[in-house]
């Protein structure tokens, strides 16, 4: 029992830092760069994506034994798109401000590689309980990364944090940080800091190759699924 | 006519998909290591986005809108795009083998590219007419290719440089992307767009 508890805990917490989907696996970079002009937007996007991830992980792990292997990719995409639509409508109804700020990046959750990767790599192979923990862990990791990016960019670029003035009256904010180039810049420096702190320095090369590997992985899965 | 030219120029330079809208970052970072692969990917993207912009426009205007089903746009579009990419691949393989050999391996990558869905969503959000939609789709894809090819040149230079260990790999690539993005930011204000 203790052993299974430990495993459950590691499934939950691995997404926070060790396998952080954005900072370590370099998945879902588009929303990470696009919506993090403010810390608040980062949280909004993180929660929306976590909701979709949770829903799709639960449904996919429930239907994993019914769905034939050959059509699993279209089925997964449809499930994810369904939950994305729900998230889109809920945000539109209850948080119109956030909805307006996030714009087209909410429907774009459907092509977020994190969600597809978890469906393919985790939910389609594990039970409902574990899939829920995995979704919560990965969703939290995504939210943490977005909050970090949003905080750095908002403090440096606007001098505020969550709308509260921080350095606004002391120094002139560097506006470039909330403009598109600042997204790349902040992300680059954050990843560099993590590589520096990381004990796994030898894995630098792998991290660098992470994006195309994962994208290619996603695409290969899509390709394979459709062709069969 | 003037309006259409403005849409095209704005889509290529001012609202560049990669550098100012952050759509399609994965292929941007993934396949920009060599100029030749960047050109191949760009070609495939131009082909698919132009086609998908036209098809999703028809689906939205003539199927979803009259039946009051606009909330289904995300599901409808992603399935159409996935099917379209597959169809394009099959047709190309059969009728245009040289083109298929050049672009083939990049085609499956495109389904998971948010630029394709992003273009379709932006078109309906801005309520473009059919012609504008196609021009916007084509120009956005050209802008994507331009960014990809320019950036691949930058990356080929980075490869040979001596970079601090912590910045090796992804971080230096992102910082280089920031600099290219700053350059494109200079187009803001062009023609008062």
CSV table of C-alpha atoms in Angstrom, one decimal:
chain,number,residue,atom,x,y,z
A,1,UNK,CA,0.0,0.0,0.0
A,2,UNK,CA,2.8,2.4,1.0
A,3,UNK,CA,4.5,1.6,-2.2
A,4,UNK,CA,1.5,2.4,-4.4
A,5,UNK,CA,1.0,5.6,-2.4
A,6,UNK,CA,4.6,6.6,-3.2
A,7,UNK,CA,4.1,5.9,-6.8
A,8,UNK,CA,0.9,8.0,-6.9
A,9,UNK,CA,2.7,10.8,-5.2
A,10,UNK,CA,5.6,10.6,-7.7
A,11,UNK,CA,3.1,10.7,-10.6
A,12,UNK,CA,1.5,13.8,-9.1
A,13,UNK,CA,4.7,15.7,-8.3
A,14,UNK,CA,6.9,14.8,-11.3
A,15,UNK,CA,5.0,17.3,-13.4
A,16,UNK,CA,5.9,20.2,-11.1
A,17,UNK,CA,9.6,20.4,-11.8
A,18,UNK,CA,11.3,17.2,-12.6
A,19,UNK,CA,9.3,16.6,-15.8
A,20,UNK,CA,7.8,20.1,-16.1
A,21,UNK,CA,6.1,20.0,-19.5
A,22,UNK,CA,7.2,23.5,-20.5
A,23,UNK,CA,10.5,24.1,-18.8
A,24,UNK,CA,11.9,20.6,-19.1
A,25,UNK,CA,10.1,18.8,-22.0
A,26,UNK,CA,9.6,22.0,-24.0
A,27,UNK,CA,6.0,21.2,-24.9
A,28,UNK,CA,3.2,23.8,-25.4
A,29,UNK,CA,5.6,26.6,-26.2
A,30,UNK,CA,3.0,28.7,-28.2
A,31,UNK,CA,0.7,29.6,-25.3
A,32,UNK,CA,3.7,29.9,-23.0
A,33,UNK,CA,5.1,32.7,-25.1
A,34,UNK,CA,1.9,34.2,-26.3
A,35,UNK,CA,-0.3,34.8,-23.2
A,36,UNK,CA,2.3,35.5,-20.5
A,37,UNK,CA,2.3,39.3,-20.8
A,38,UNK,CA,0.7,39.4,-17.4
A,39,UNK,CA,0.9,36.9,-14.5
A,40,UNK,CA,-2.9,36.8,-14.3
A,41,UNK,CA,-3.2,35.7,-17.9
A,42,UNK,CA,-0.7,32.9,-17.2
A,43,UNK,CA,-2.8,31.6,-14.4
A,44,UNK,CA,-6.0,31.8,-16.6
A,45,UNK,CA,-4.4,29.9,-19.4
A,46,UNK,CA,-2.9,27.4,-17.0
A,47,UNK,CA,-6.2,26.6,-15.4
A,48,UNK,CA,-8.0,26.3,-18.7
A,49,UNK,CA,-5.4,23.9,-20.0
A,50,UNK,CA,-5.5,21.9,-16.7
A,51,UNK,CA,-9.3,21.6,-17.1
A,52,UNK,CA,-9.0,20.3,-20.6
A,53,UNK,CA,-6.1,18.0,-19.6
A,54,UNK,CA,-8.1,16.6,-16.6
A,55,UNK,CA,-11.2,16.0,-18.7
A,56,UNK,CA,-9.4,14.4,-21.6
A,57,UNK,CA,-7.2,12.2,-19.4
A,58,UNK,CA,-10.3,10.9,-17.5
A,59,UNK,CA,-12.3,10.2,-20.6
A,60,UNK,CA,-9.4,8.7,-22.5
A,61,UNK,CA,-8.4,6.4,-19.7
A,62,UNK,CA,-12.0,5.2,-19.4
A,63,UNK,CA,-12.3,4.4,-23.0
A,64,UNK,CA,-8.8,3.2,-23.6
A,65,UNK,CA,-9.9,-0.5,-23.8
A,66,UNK,CA,-12.8,0.1,-26.1
A,67,UNK,CA,-11.1,2.3,-28.7
A,68,UNK,CA,-9.3,0.3,-31.4
A,69,UNK,CA,-5.6,1.2,-31.7
A,70,UNK,CA,-6.0,2.2,-35.3
A,71,UNK,CA,-8.5,5.0,-34.7
A,72,UNK,CA,-7.2,6.2,-31.4
A,73,UNK,CA,-5.6,9.4,-32.7
A,74,UNK,CA,-8.8,10.9,-34.2
A,75,UNK,CA,-10.7,9.8,-31.1
A,76,UNK,CA,-8.3,11.5,-28.8
A,77,UNK,CA,-8.3,14.6,-30.9
A,78,UNK,CA,-12.1,14.7,-30.8
A,79,UNK,CA,-12.2,14.2,-27.1
A,80,UNK,CA,-9.7,17.0,-26.5
A,81,UNK,CA,-11.5,19.3,-28.9
A,82,UNK,CA,-14.7,18.6,-27.0
A,83,UNK,CA,-13.2,19.6,-23.7
A,84,UNK,CA,-11.6,22.6,-25.3
A,85,UNK,CA,-15.0,23.8,-26.5
A,86,UNK,CA,-16.4,23.3,-23.0
A,87,UNK,CA,-13.5,25.4,-21.5
A,88,UNK,CA,-14.0,28.0,-24.2
A,89,UNK,CA,-17.8,28.4,-23.4
A,90,UNK,CA,-17.3,28.4,-19.6
A,91,UNK,CA,-14.7,31.1,-19.8
A,92,UNK,CA,-16.8,33.1,-22.2
A,93,UNK,CA,-19.7,32.9,-19.8
A,94,UNK,CA,-18.1,33.4,-16.4
A,95,UNK,CA,-14.8,35.2,-17.0
A,96,UNK,CA,-15.3,37.4,-20.0
A,97,UNK,CA,-12.2,39.5,-19.2
A,98,UNK,CA,-9.9,36.6,-19.3
A,99,UNK,CA,-11.6,35.2,-22.3
A,100,UNK,CA,-11.0,38.5,-24.2
A,101,UNK,CA,-7.3,38.6,-23.1
A,102,UNK,CA,-6.6,35.0,-24.1
A,103,UNK,CA,-8.5,35.2,-27.4
A,104,UNK,CA,-7.7,32.6,-30.0
A,105,UNK,CA,-5.3,30.8,-27.7
A,106,UNK,CA,-8.2,29.2,-25.9
A,107,UNK,CA,-9.4,27.2,-28.9
A,108,UNK,CA,-5.8,26.6,-29.7
A,109,UNK,CA,-5.5,24.5,-26.5
A,110,UNK,CA,-6.7,21.7,-28.8
A,111,UNK,CA,-3.3,21.6,-30.6
A,112,UNK,CA,-1.3,22.0,-27.4
A,113,UNK,CA,1.2,19.2,-27.5
A,114,UNK,CA,1.1,18.7,-23.7
A,115,UNK,CA,-2.5,17.5,-23.7
A,116,UNK,CA,-2.0,15.2,-26.7
A,117,UNK,CA,1.3,13.8,-25.3
A,118,UNK,CA,-0.3,13.0,-21.9
A,119,UNK,CA,-3.3,11.3,-23.6
A,120,UNK,CA,-1.0,9.2,-25.8
A,121,UNK,CA,1.8,8.5,-23.3
A,122,UNK,CA,-0.1,8.3,-20.0
A,123,UNK,CA,-3.9,8.2,-20.1
A,124,UNK,CA,-4.1,5.5,-22.8
A,125,UNK,CA,-2.0,3.2,-20.7
A,126,UNK,CA,-3.1,3.8,-17.1
A,127,UNK,CA,-6.2,3.7,-15.0
A,128,UNK,CA,-8.5,6.6,-14.2
A,129,UNK,CA,-7.0,7.4,-10.7
A,130,UNK,CA,-3.5,7.6,-12.0
A,131,UNK,CA,-4.6,9.6,-15.0
A,132,UNK,CA,-6.3,12.2,-12.8
A,133,UNK,CA,-3.1,12.6,-10.7
A,134,UNK,CA,-1.0,12.9,-13.9
A,135,UNK,CA,-3.4,15.5,-15.3
A,136,UNK,CA,-3.3,17.5,-12.1
A,137,UNK,CA,0.5,17.3,-11.8
A,138,UNK,CA,1.2,18.2,-15.4
A,139,UNK,CA,-1.5,20.9,-15.3
A,140,UNK,CA,0.1,22.4,-12.2
A,141,UNK,CA,3.5,22.2,-13.8
A,142,UNK,CA,2.2,24.1,-16.9
A,143,UNK,CA,0.5,26.7,-14.7
A,144,UNK,CA,3.7,27.1,-12.6
A,145,UNK,CA,5.7,27.7,-15.7
A,146,UNK,CA,3.2,30.2,-17.1
A,147,UNK,CA,3.0,32.0,-13.8
A,148,UNK,CA,6.8,32.2,-13.7
A,149,UNK,CA,7.0,33.6,-17.2
A,150,UNK,CA,4.1,36.0,-16.6
A,151,UNK,CA,5.6,37.3,-13.4
A,152,UNK,CA,9.0,37.9,-14.9
A,153,UNK,CA,7.6,39.6,-17.9
A,154,UNK,CA,5.0,41.7,-16.0
A,155,UNK,CA,7.5,42.9,-13.3
A,156,UNK,CA,10.2,43.8,-15.8
A,157,UNK,CA,7.9,45.0,-18.6
A,158,UNK,CA,5.2,46.9,-16.7
A,159,UNK,CA,6.6,47.2,-13.2
A,160,UNK,CA,3.5,45.5,-11.7
A,161,UNK,CA,2.6,42.0,-10.5
A,162,UNK,CA,-1.0,40.9,-10.8
A,163,UNK,CA,-1.8,44.5,-11.4
A,164,UNK,CA,-0.1,45.6,-8.1
A,165,UNK,CA,2.7,48.2,-8.6
A,166,UNK,CA,6.1,46.7,-7.7
A,167,UNK,CA,8.9,48.6,-9.3
A,168,UNK,CA,6.7,51.0,-11.3
A,169,UNK,CA,7.6,54.1,-9.4
A,170,UNK,CA,11.3,53.2,-8.8
A,171,UNK,CA,12.5,52.5,-12.3
A,172,UNK,CA,11.1,52.8,-15.8
A,173,UNK,CA,9.8,49.4,-16.9
A,174,UNK,CA,11.4,47.8,-19.9
A,175,UNK,CA,8.4,47.8,-22.2
A,176,UNK,CA,10.0,45.3,-24.6
A,177,UNK,CA,9.5,42.5,-22.0
A,178,UNK,CA,5.7,42.6,-22.6
A,179,UNK,CA,6.1,42.8,-26.3
A,180,UNK,CA,6.6,39.7,-28.4
A,181,UNK,CA,10.5,39.8,-28.3
A,182,UNK,CA,10.3,39.8,-24.5
A,183,UNK,CA,8.6,36.4,-24.6
A,184,UNK,CA,11.5,34.7,-26.4
A,185,UNK,CA,14.0,36.6,-24.2
A,186,UNK,CA,12.3,35.7,-20.9
A,187,UNK,CA,11.8,32.1,-21.9
A,188,UNK,CA,15.4,31.8,-23.0
A,189,UNK,CA,16.8,33.1,-19.8
A,190,UNK,CA,14.5,31.0,-17.6
A,191,UNK,CA,15.5,27.8,-19.5
A,192,UNK,CA,19.1,28.8,-19.2
A,193,UNK,CA,18.8,29.3,-15.4
A,194,UNK,CA,17.2,25.9,-15.1
A,195,UNK,CA,19.9,24.3,-17.1
A,196,UNK,CA,22.4,26.0,-14.9
A,197,UNK,CA,20.8,24.9,-11.7
A,198,UNK,CA,20.0,21.4,-13.0
A,199,UNK,CA,22.2,18.6,-11.8
A,200,UNK,CA,21.6,16.9,-15.2
A,201,UNK,CA,23.9,19.2,-17.1
A,202,UNK,CA,25.0,16.4,-19.4
A,203,UNK,CA,21.4,16.3,-20.7
A,204,UNK,CA,21.7,19.7,-22.2
A,205,UNK,CA,21.8,18.3,-25.7
A,206,UNK,CA,18.7,16.2,-25.1
A,207,UNK,CA,16.8,19.3,-23.8
A,208,UNK,CA,17.8,21.2,-26.9
A,209,UNK,CA,16.5,18.4,-29.1
A,210,UNK,CA,13.3,18.1,-27.0
A,211,UNK,CA,11.1,20.2,-29.1
A,212,UNK,CA,11.6,18.7,-32.5
A,213,UNK,CA,11.6,15.2,-30.9
A,214,UNK,CA,8.3,15.8,-29.2
A,215,UNK,CA,6.7,17.5,-32.2
A,216,UNK,CA,7.9,14.8,-34.4
A,217,UNK,CA,6.6,12.3,-31.9
A,218,UNK,CA,3.2,13.9,-31.9
A,219,UNK,CA,3.2,14.1,-35.6
A,220,UNK,CA,4.4,10.5,-36.1
A,221,UNK,CA,1.6,9.3,-33.9
A,222,UNK,CA,-0.9,11.3,-35.9
A,223,UNK,CA,0.5,10.0,-39.1
A,224,UNK,CA,0.7,6.4,-38.0
A,225,UNK,CA,-2.9,6.5,-36.6
A,226,UNK,CA,-4.4,7.9,-39.7
A,227,UNK,CA,-2.6,5.7,-42.1
A,228,UNK,CA,-3.4,2.4,-40.7
B,1,UNK,CA,-7.6,45.9,-53.9
B,2,UNK,CA,-5.6,48.2,-51.7
B,3,UNK,CA,-7.1,46.5,-48.7
B,4,UNK,CA,-6.1,43.1,-49.9
B,5,UNK,CA,-2.5,44.2,-50.4
B,6,UNK,CA,-2.5,45.7,-47.0
B,7,UNK,CA,-3.8,42.4,-45.4
B,8,UNK,CA,-1.0,40.5,-47.2
B,9,UNK,CA,1.8,42.8,-46.2
B,10,UNK,CA,0.5,43.0,-42.6
B,11,UNK,CA,0.2,39.2,-42.4
B,12,UNK,CA,3.8,38.7,-43.6
B,13,UNK,CA,5.6,41.4,-41.7
B,14,UNK,CA,3.6,43.2,-39.0
B,15,UNK,CA,1.7,40.3,-37.5
B,16,UNK,CA,4.2,37.6,-38.4
B,17,UNK,CA,2.8,34.3,-37.1
B,18,UNK,CA,5.9,33.1,-35.4
B,19,UNK,CA,7.5,36.3,-34.3
B,20,UNK,CA,4.6,38.4,-33.1
B,21,UNK,CA,1.7,35.9,-32.7
B,22,UNK,CA,3.7,32.9,-31.4
B,23,UNK,CA,1.9,30.4,-33.6
B,24,UNK,CA,3.9,27.4,-34.7
B,25,UNK,CA,6.8,27.8,-32.4
B,26,UNK,CA,7.5,24.1,-32.3
B,27,UNK,CA,8.4,23.7,-36.0
B,28,UNK,CA,10.1,27.1,-35.8
B,29,UNK,CA,12.5,25.8,-33.2
B,30,UNK,CA,12.5,22.3,-34.4
B,31,UNK,CA,13.2,22.4,-38.1
B,32,UNK,CA,15.1,25.6,-38.4
B,33,UNK,CA,18.5,24.0,-37.9
B,34,UNK,CA,19.2,23.9,-41.6
B,35,UNK,CA,18.1,26.2,-44.3
B,36,UNK,CA,17.2,23.4,-46.7
B,37,UNK,CA,14.7,21.8,-44.2
B,38,UNK,CA,13.4,25.2,-43.3
B,39,UNK,CA,12.5,25.8,-47.0
B,40,UNK,CA,10.9,22.4,-47.2
B,41,UNK,CA,8.8,22.9,-44.2
B,42,UNK,CA,7.8,26.4,-45.4
B,43,UNK,CA,6.6,25.0,-48.7
B,44,UNK,CA,4.4,22.5,-47.0
B,45,UNK,CA,3.0,25.1,-44.7
B,46,UNK,CA,2.2,27.5,-47.5
B,47,UNK,CA,0.4,24.7,-49.3
B,48,UNK,CA,-1.7,23.5,-46.4
B,49,UNK,CA,-2.6,26.8,-44.8
B,50,UNK,CA,-3.8,28.3,-48.1
B,51,UNK,CA,-5.9,25.3,-48.7
B,52,UNK,CA,-7.2,24.9,-45.2
B,53,UNK,CA,-8.1,28.7,-45.0
B,54,UNK,CA,-10.3,28.3,-48.0
B,55,UNK,CA,-12.0,25.0,-46.8
B,56,UNK,CA,-12.6,26.1,-43.2
B,57,UNK,CA,-14.0,29.4,-44.5
B,58,UNK,CA,-16.6,27.5,-46.5
B,59,UNK,CA,-17.4,25.2,-43.7
B,60,UNK,CA,-17.9,28.0,-41.3
B,61,UNK,CA,-20.0,30.2,-43.6
B,62,UNK,CA,-22.1,27.6,-45.2
B,63,UNK,CA,-22.4,24.8,-42.6
B,64,UNK,CA,-21.8,26.1,-39.1
B,65,UNK,CA,-23.2,29.6,-39.4
B,66,UNK,CA,-26.6,28.9,-41.0
B,67,UNK,CA,-27.2,26.0,-38.6
B,68,UNK,CA,-26.2,28.0,-35.5
B,69,UNK,CA,-23.4,25.6,-34.7
B,70,UNK,CA,-20.6,28.1,-34.5
B,71,UNK,CA,-19.6,26.8,-31.1
B,72,UNK,CA,-18.5,23.6,-32.9
B,73,UNK,CA,-15.8,25.4,-34.8
B,74,UNK,CA,-12.8,24.1,-32.8
B,75,UNK,CA,-13.9,20.4,-33.3
B,76,UNK,CA,-14.9,20.9,-36.9
B,77,UNK,CA,-11.7,22.7,-37.9
B,78,UNK,CA,-9.2,20.4,-36.2
B,79,UNK,CA,-10.8,17.3,-37.8
B,80,UNK,CA,-11.0,19.0,-41.2
B,81,UNK,CA,-7.3,20.0,-40.9
B,82,UNK,CA,-6.2,16.5,-39.9
B,83,UNK,CA,-8.2,15.0,-42.8
B,84,UNK,CA,-6.9,17.6,-45.2
B,85,UNK,CA,-3.3,17.0,-44.3
B,86,UNK,CA,-3.8,13.3,-44.9
B,87,UNK,CA,-5.6,13.9,-48.2
B,88,UNK,CA,-2.9,16.3,-49.4
B,89,UNK,CA,-0.3,13.8,-48.6
B,90,UNK,CA,-2.0,11.0,-50.4
B,91,UNK,CA,-2.8,13.1,-53.5
B,92,UNK,CA,0.7,14.5,-53.6
B,93,UNK,CA,2.2,11.0,-53.4
B,94,UNK,CA,0.1,9.8,-56.3
B,95,UNK,CA,0.2,12.8,-58.7
B,96,UNK,CA,3.3,14.8,-57.8
B,97,UNK,CA,6.0,12.4,-56.6
B,98,UNK,CA,8.8,14.9,-56.8
B,99,UNK,CA,7.0,17.5,-54.7
B,100,UNK,CA,6.0,14.7,-52.3
B,101,UNK,CA,9.6,13.7,-51.9
B,102,UNK,CA,10.6,17.3,-51.2
B,103,UNK,CA,7.7,18.1,-48.7
B,104,UNK,CA,6.5,14.6,-47.7
B,105,UNK,CA,8.1,14.3,-44.3
B,106,UNK,CA,7.0,17.7,-43.2
B,107,UNK,CA,3.4,17.2,-44.0
B,108,UNK,CA,2.4,15.0,-41.0
B,109,UNK,CA,4.1,17.6,-38.7
B,110,UNK,CA,1.6,20.2,-39.8
B,111,UNK,CA,-1.5,18.7,-38.2
B,112,UNK,CA,0.0,19.5,-34.8
B,113,UNK,CA,1.0,23.0,-35.9
B,114,UNK,CA,-1.1,25.6,-34.3
B,115,UNK,CA,-0.4,28.0,-37.1
B,116,UNK,CA,-2.9,26.2,-39.3
B,117,UNK,CA,-5.8,26.2,-36.8
B,118,UNK,CA,-4.7,29.7,-35.7
B,119,UNK,CA,-5.1,31.0,-39.2
B,120,UNK,CA,-8.6,29.5,-39.6
B,121,UNK,CA,-9.7,30.9,-36.2
B,122,UNK,CA,-8.3,34.4,-36.9
B,123,UNK,CA,-10.1,34.5,-40.3
B,124,UNK,CA,-13.5,33.9,-38.7
B,125,UNK,CA,-12.7,36.2,-35.8
B,126,UNK,CA,-12.0,39.0,-38.3
B,127,UNK,CA,-15.0,38.1,-40.5
B,128,UNK,CA,-12.9,38.1,-43.7
B,129,UNK,CA,-14.6,37.6,-47.1
B,130,UNK,CA,-13.5,34.5,-49.1
B,131,UNK,CA,-10.8,36.3,-51.1
B,132,UNK,CA,-9.4,38.1,-48.0
B,133,UNK,CA,-9.4,34.8,-46.1
B,134,UNK,CA,-7.3,33.0,-48.8
B,135,UNK,CA,-5.0,36.0,-49.2
B,136,UNK,CA,-4.5,36.2,-45.4
B,137,UNK,CA,-3.9,32.4,-45.1
B,138,UNK,CA,-1.4,32.5,-48.0
B,139,UNK,CA,0.4,35.6,-46.7
B,140,UNK,CA,0.6,34.4,-43.1
B,141,UNK,CA,2.2,31.2,-44.3
B,142,UNK,CA,4.7,33.1,-46.4
B,143,UNK,CA,5.5,35.2,-43.3
B,144,UNK,CA,6.0,32.0,-41.4
B,145,UNK,CA,8.3,30.6,-44.1
B,146,UNK,CA,10.2,33.9,-44.2
B,147,UNK,CA,10.8,33.8,-40.4
B,148,UNK,CA,11.8,30.2,-40.6
B,149,UNK,CA,14.3,30.6,-43.4
B,150,UNK,CA,15.8,33.8,-42.0
B,151,UNK,CA,16.1,32.2,-38.6
B,152,UNK,CA,17.7,29.0,-39.9
B,153,UNK,CA,20.5,31.3,-41.3
B,154,UNK,CA,21.0,32.7,-37.8
B,155,UNK,CA,21.1,29.3,-36.3
B,156,UNK,CA,23.7,27.9,-38.7
B,157,UNK,CA,25.9,30.7,-37.5
B,158,UNK,CA,25.2,29.9,-33.8
B,159,UNK,CA,26.3,26.3,-34.3
B,160,UNK,CA,29.9,27.3,-34.7
B,161,UNK,CA,30.1,29.8,-31.9
B,162,UNK,CA,31.4,29.3,-28.4
B,163,UNK,CA,28.4,29.6,-26.1
B,164,UNK,CA,28.3,29.4,-22.2
B,165,UNK,CA,27.3,25.9,-21.2
B,166,UNK,CA,24.0,27.0,-19.5
B,167,UNK,CA,22.9,28.7,-22.7
B,168,UNK,CA,23.7,25.9,-25.1
B,169,UNK,CA,20.8,24.4,-27.0
B,170,UNK,CA,17.4,25.9,-26.5
B,171,UNK,CA,18.2,29.1,-24.5
B,172,UNK,CA,20.5,30.6,-27.1
B,173,UNK,CA,18.1,29.7,-29.8
B,174,UNK,CA,15.3,31.5,-28.0
B,175,UNK,CA,17.5,34.5,-27.4
B,176,UNK,CA,18.4,34.6,-31.1
B,177,UNK,CA,14.7,34.4,-31.9
B,178,UNK,CA,14.1,37.4,-29.6
B,179,UNK,CA,16.6,39.4,-31.6
B,180,UNK,CA,15.0,38.4,-34.9
B,181,UNK,CA,11.7,39.2,-33.4
B,182,UNK,CA,13.0,42.7,-32.5
B,183,UNK,CA,14.0,43.2,-36.1
B,184,UNK,CA,10.5,42.3,-37.2
B,185,UNK,CA,9.0,44.5,-34.6
B,186,UNK,CA,10.5,47.4,-36.7
B,187,UNK,CA,7.8,46.7,-39.2
B,188,UNK,CA,5.1,47.8,-36.8
B,189,UNK,CA,3.7,51.1,-37.9
B,190,UNK,CA,4.5,50.3,-41.5
B,191,UNK,CA,1.8,52.0,-43.7
B,192,UNK,CA,0.1,53.0,-40.4
B,193,UNK,CA,-1.3,49.5,-40.0
